[in-house]
Amino acid sequence: MTESVFLTDEFGTKFNMWGRFRYKGLLILFLINVIAFQCFIYYQESYKWRELRNKLESLMIEQRDLYGLTYSVIKRLEGHGVLSVKKQDPAEKPMIYAITPTFARPVQKAELTRLLQTFLHIPNFHWIVVEDAGKKTKLVSQLLEDSGLLFTHLAAATPPNYKLGRNDPNWKKPRGVEQRNAALQWLRENRRPTDKGIVFFADDDNTYSIKLFHEMEKIQKVGVWPVGLVGGLMVEKPICDNATNKVIGFNAAWKPERPFPLDMAGFAINLRLLLENKNAAFSYDVQGGYQESEILSEIVSRDELEPLADCCTKVYVWHTRTEPPQLNVEQLLIKKGKRSNVDIEV
């Protein structure tokens, strides 16, 4: 009996020792697995961090290159006088009011589109478009609403006896009188003398450089500058004395005896002067080519003119005039009761 008990105790002791050893082994194995798993996670995380770091480095390089490119572009624009990075409170800049008379014709939308895409680049800009019509048209209304510009849309019809005939030359009768005066009236009714503004007459058949509008911001009374391709000349311009920065004459070939031998695109007026001088306007009762002199004579003298565009040595506006399109085939279609532009606005 004793031997049997002894054997049983010895077996139990050995079994317990094995159990404890197996438990320790499992514990060690578990710890090894935990450590291995943690190492795996750490490796994975390290890989992700390395990948993220590489992406960040690539992004920083791209940003550096973009900064360098942007700096280069800004410097180039500054060098051409198109952009100034000088900080200025927008409230200090004058609002530029561009008055554009327009009338229905095949190239009307094309002309206005060219203008608005230039005007979109001008800060503090208000476009006053006046149609030569009894009421505002859908074409111009929709174009202005889609333009993204601050605008005022008016309609003022030219009296029938002052309208040009189909074959009349442009100079035979004054054009744009009713429309420009309607815009001036709107300004006088909706703006105050304390408002900062410059008024410019931007015909829809001209081509304008952005630089011109930056020049206008300098105007105290009336600013003047050269106009390209007008009056039978490559350039018509005021003659400026470099020493005094004063206008001392004009190189106009057409009617140089005019009080102000300037093109409509060759000057802009401080809003304050137009509001103070309520009689300053355009008239039907003047000689051809005297509209500019008619309004300027009311508000300024020659020696008060302010030459801009580098003392009138740079051309920033051109009297281009779009050639009327040849629509002889379209006319044949119309006679047949058809059109090429059915349901299409051109």
Coordinates of C-alpha atoms in Angstrom, one line a residue, residues 37-290:
F37 CA 3.3 41.2 -33.3
Q38 CA 4.4 44.5 -31.8
C39 CA 7.5 44.5 -33.9
F40 CA 5.4 43.8 -37.0
I41 CA 3.0 46.6 -36.1
Y42 CA 5.9 48.9 -35.4
Y43 CA 7.4 48.0 -38.8
Q44 CA 4.1 48.6 -40.5
E45 CA 3.7 51.9 -38.8
S46 CA 7.3 52.9 -39.6
Y47 CA 6.7 52.1 -43.2
K48 CA 3.5 54.2 -43.2
W49 CA 5.4 57.0 -41.6
R50 CA 8.2 56.7 -44.0
E51 CA 5.7 56.7 -46.9
L52 CA 3.9 59.8 -45.4
R53 CA 7.2 61.5 -44.8
N54 CA 8.2 60.9 -48.4
K55 CA 4.9 62.3 -49.6
L56 CA 5.3 65.4 -47.4
E57 CA 8.8 65.9 -48.8
S58 CA 7.6 65.7 -52.3
L59 CA 4.8 68.1 -51.5
M60 CA 7.2 70.5 -50.0
I61 CA 9.4 70.3 -53.1
E62 CA 6.4 71.0 -55.3
Q63 CA 5.3 73.9 -53.1
R64 CA 8.8 75.3 -53.3
D65 CA 8.8 75.1 -57.1
L66 CA 5.4 76.6 -57.3
Y67 CA 6.5 79.5 -55.0
G68 CA 9.5 80.1 -57.2
L69 CA 7.3 80.1 -60.3
T70 CA 4.8 82.4 -58.7
Y71 CA 7.5 84.8 -57.6
S72 CA 8.9 84.8 -61.1
V73 CA 5.6 85.5 -62.7
I74 CA 4.8 88.3 -60.1
K75 CA 8.2 90.0 -60.8
R76 CA 7.6 89.8 -64.5
L77 CA 4.1 91.3 -64.2
E78 CA 5.5 94.0 -62.0
G79 CA 8.2 94.7 -64.5
H80 CA 5.6 95.3 -67.2
G81 CA 3.5 97.5 -64.9
V82 CA 0.5 95.0 -65.0
L83 CA 0.7 94.1 -61.3
S84 CA 1.7 95.8 -58.1
V85 CA 2.1 93.8 -54.9
K86 CA 2.1 97.0 -52.9
K87 CA -0.5 96.6 -50.2
Q88 CA -3.3 99.0 -50.6
D89 CA -6.7 99.3 -48.9
P90 CA -9.3 98.6 -51.7
A91 CA -11.4 101.5 -50.2
E92 CA -8.6 103.8 -51.1
K93 CA -8.8 102.9 -54.8
P94 CA -11.3 104.8 -57.0
M95 CA -14.1 103.0 -58.6
I96 CA -13.7 103.0 -62.4
Y97 CA -17.0 103.6 -64.2
A98 CA -16.7 102.5 -67.8
I99 CA -19.6 103.9 -69.9
T100 CA -20.2 101.8 -73.0
P101 CA -22.9 102.7 -75.6
T102 CA -23.9 99.7 -77.7
F103 CA -26.4 98.9 -80.4
A104 CA -27.8 95.7 -82.0
R105 CA -25.6 94.3 -84.9
P106 CA -24.1 91.0 -85.8
V107 CA -20.8 91.6 -84.0
Q108 CA -22.4 93.1 -80.8
K109 CA -22.1 90.1 -78.6
A110 CA -18.5 89.4 -79.8
E111 CA -17.5 93.0 -79.1
L112 CA -19.0 93.1 -75.6
T113 CA -17.5 89.7 -74.8
R114 CA -14.0 90.9 -75.7
L115 CA -14.5 93.9 -73.4
L116 CA -15.9 92.1 -70.4
Q117 CA -13.0 89.6 -70.4
T118 CA -10.6 92.5 -70.1
F119 CA -12.7 94.2 -67.5
L120 CA -12.8 91.1 -65.3
H121 CA -9.1 91.8 -64.5
I122 CA -9.8 95.2 -63.2
P123 CA -10.5 95.7 -59.4
N124 CA -13.0 98.3 -58.3
F125 CA -14.7 98.3 -61.7
H126 CA -18.3 99.2 -62.6
W127 CA -19.5 98.7 -66.1
I128 CA -22.4 101.0 -67.3
V129 CA -23.8 99.6 -70.5
V130 CA -26.4 101.7 -72.3
E131 CA -28.3 100.2 -75.3
D132 CA -29.4 102.3 -78.2
A133 CA -32.9 100.9 -77.9
G134 CA -36.4 101.6 -76.4
K135 CA -35.9 98.8 -73.9
K136 CA -33.1 96.5 -72.7
T137 CA -32.6 93.4 -74.9
K138 CA -32.3 89.8 -73.7
L139 CA -28.9 89.3 -75.4
V140 CA -27.2 92.1 -73.5
S141 CA -29.1 91.4 -70.3
Q142 CA -28.0 87.8 -70.2
L143 CA -24.4 88.6 -71.2
L144 CA -24.1 91.1 -68.3
E145 CA -25.8 88.8 -65.8
D146 CA -23.3 86.0 -66.7
S147 CA -20.3 88.3 -66.8
G148 CA -19.3 88.3 -63.1
L149 CA -18.9 92.1 -63.3
L150 CA -20.5 94.8 -61.2
F151 CA -22.7 96.5 -63.8
T152 CA -25.6 98.9 -64.5
H153 CA -27.7 98.2 -67.6
L154 CA -29.7 101.0 -69.2
A155 CA -31.5 101.7 -72.4
A156 CA -31.8 105.1 -74.2
A157 CA -32.9 105.3 -77.8
T158 CA -31.3 107.8 -80.2
P159 CA -34.0 110.1 -81.7
P160 CA -34.9 109.0 -85.2
N161 CA -33.7 112.2 -86.9
Y162 CA -30.2 111.6 -85.4
K163 CA -29.9 107.9 -86.4
L164 CA -27.4 107.0 -89.1
G165 CA -28.8 105.6 -92.3
R166 CA -27.7 102.2 -93.5
N167 CA -25.0 103.6 -95.9
D168 CA -24.1 106.7 -93.9
P169 CA -20.5 107.2 -92.8
N170 CA -19.9 107.2 -89.0
W171 CA -18.9 110.8 -89.0
K172 CA -22.1 112.1 -90.6
K173 CA -24.1 112.3 -87.3
P174 CA -23.0 112.3 -83.7
R175 CA -23.2 108.8 -82.1
G176 CA -23.6 107.7 -78.6
V177 CA -24.9 111.1 -77.3
E178 CA -28.1 109.8 -75.9
Q179 CA -26.5 106.8 -74.3
R180 CA -23.5 108.6 -72.7
N181 CA -25.8 111.3 -71.3
A182 CA -28.1 108.6 -69.8
A183 CA -25.1 107.1 -68.1
L184 CA -24.0 110.5 -66.7
Q185 CA -27.5 111.1 -65.5
W186 CA -27.4 107.8 -63.7
L187 CA -24.2 108.7 -62.0
R188 CA -25.5 112.0 -60.9
E189 CA -28.6 110.4 -59.4
N190 CA -26.8 107.5 -57.7
R191 CA -23.4 108.8 -56.6
R192 CA -22.2 111.5 -54.2
P193 CA -19.4 114.0 -54.6
T194 CA -17.5 112.2 -51.8
D195 CA -17.5 108.9 -53.7
K196 CA -14.1 108.1 -55.2
G197 CA -14.4 107.4 -58.9
I198 CA -13.1 107.8 -62.4
V199 CA -15.4 108.0 -65.4
F200 CA -14.2 106.5 -68.7
F201 CA -16.0 106.3 -72.1
A202 CA -15.2 102.7 -73.3
D203 CA -16.7 102.2 -76.7
D204 CA -17.4 98.6 -77.6
D205 CA -15.3 98.6 -80.8
N206 CA -11.9 99.5 -79.1
T207 CA -9.2 97.3 -77.6
Y208 CA -8.0 98.0 -74.1
S209 CA -4.8 97.1 -72.2
I210 CA -5.2 96.3 -68.5
K211 CA -2.4 98.8 -67.9
L212 CA -4.7 101.7 -68.9
F213 CA -7.0 101.2 -66.0
H214 CA -4.0 101.2 -63.5
E215 CA -3.1 104.5 -65.0
M216 CA -6.6 105.9 -64.4
E217 CA -6.2 105.4 -60.7
K218 CA -3.8 108.3 -60.6
I219 CA -6.3 110.9 -62.0
Q220 CA -7.1 113.9 -59.9
K221 CA -9.0 115.9 -62.5
V222 CA -8.7 114.7 -66.2
G223 CA -6.1 112.2 -67.4
V224 CA -5.1 111.9 -71.0
W225 CA -3.0 109.4 -73.0
P226 CA -2.3 108.3 -76.6
V227 CA -4.7 106.3 -78.7
G228 CA -3.5 104.0 -81.4
L229 CA -4.9 103.7 -84.9
V230 CA -7.1 106.8 -85.0
G231 CA -7.5 110.0 -86.9
G232 CA -5.6 108.7 -89.9
L233 CA -2.4 108.2 -87.7
M234 CA -0.7 105.2 -86.1
V235 CA -1.0 107.1 -82.9
E236 CA -2.8 110.3 -81.9
K237 CA -1.6 111.7 -78.6
P238 CA -1.1 114.7 -76.4
I239 CA 2.5 116.1 -76.5
C240 CA 4.0 116.1 -73.0
D241 CA 6.8 118.2 -71.6
N242 CA 9.0 115.8 -69.7
A243 CA 10.4 118.5 -67.4
T244 CA 7.1 119.8 -66.2
N245 CA 4.9 116.7 -66.9
K246 CA 2.4 119.0 -68.6
V247 CA 0.5 118.8 -71.9
I248 CA 1.9 121.4 -74.3
G249 CA 0.2 120.4 -77.5
F250 CA -1.4 117.6 -79.6
N251 CA -0.3 115.7 -82.6
A252 CA -3.8 115.3 -84.0
A253 CA -4.0 115.5 -87.8
W254 CA -7.8 115.7 -88.0
K255 CA -9.2 119.1 -87.0
P256 CA -6.3 120.0 -84.8
E257 CA -8.0 123.4 -84.0
R258 CA -10.4 121.7 -81.7
P259 CA -10.2 122.9 -78.1
F260 CA -9.4 119.3 -77.1
P261 CA -8.2 117.3 -80.1
L262 CA -8.7 114.0 -78.4
D263 CA -10.4 110.7 -79.2
M264 CA -13.2 109.5 -76.9
A265 CA -10.9 106.7 -75.7
G266 CA -8.1 109.2 -74.9
F267 CA -9.2 110.6 -71.6
A268 CA -11.0 109.9 -68.3
I269 CA -12.6 112.2 -65.8
N270 CA -12.7 112.3 -62.0
L271 CA -16.2 111.5 -60.9
R272 CA -16.3 114.5 -58.5
L273 CA -15.9 116.9 -61.4
L274 CA -18.8 115.5 -63.3
L275 CA -21.0 115.6 -60.2
E276 CA -20.0 119.2 -59.5
N277 CA -20.4 120.3 -63.1
K278 CA -24.0 119.2 -63.9
N279 CA -23.9 120.9 -67.3
A280 CA -21.0 118.8 -68.5
A281 CA -22.6 116.5 -71.1
F282 CA -22.6 115.6 -74.8
S283 CA -24.7 117.4 -77.4
Y284 CA -26.2 116.9 -80.8
D285 CA -25.7 120.5 -81.7
V286 CA -21.9 120.5 -82.2
Q287 CA -19.7 119.9 -85.2
G288 CA -18.5 116.4 -86.0
G289 CA -15.6 115.4 -83.9
Y290 CA -16.3 118.0 -81.2

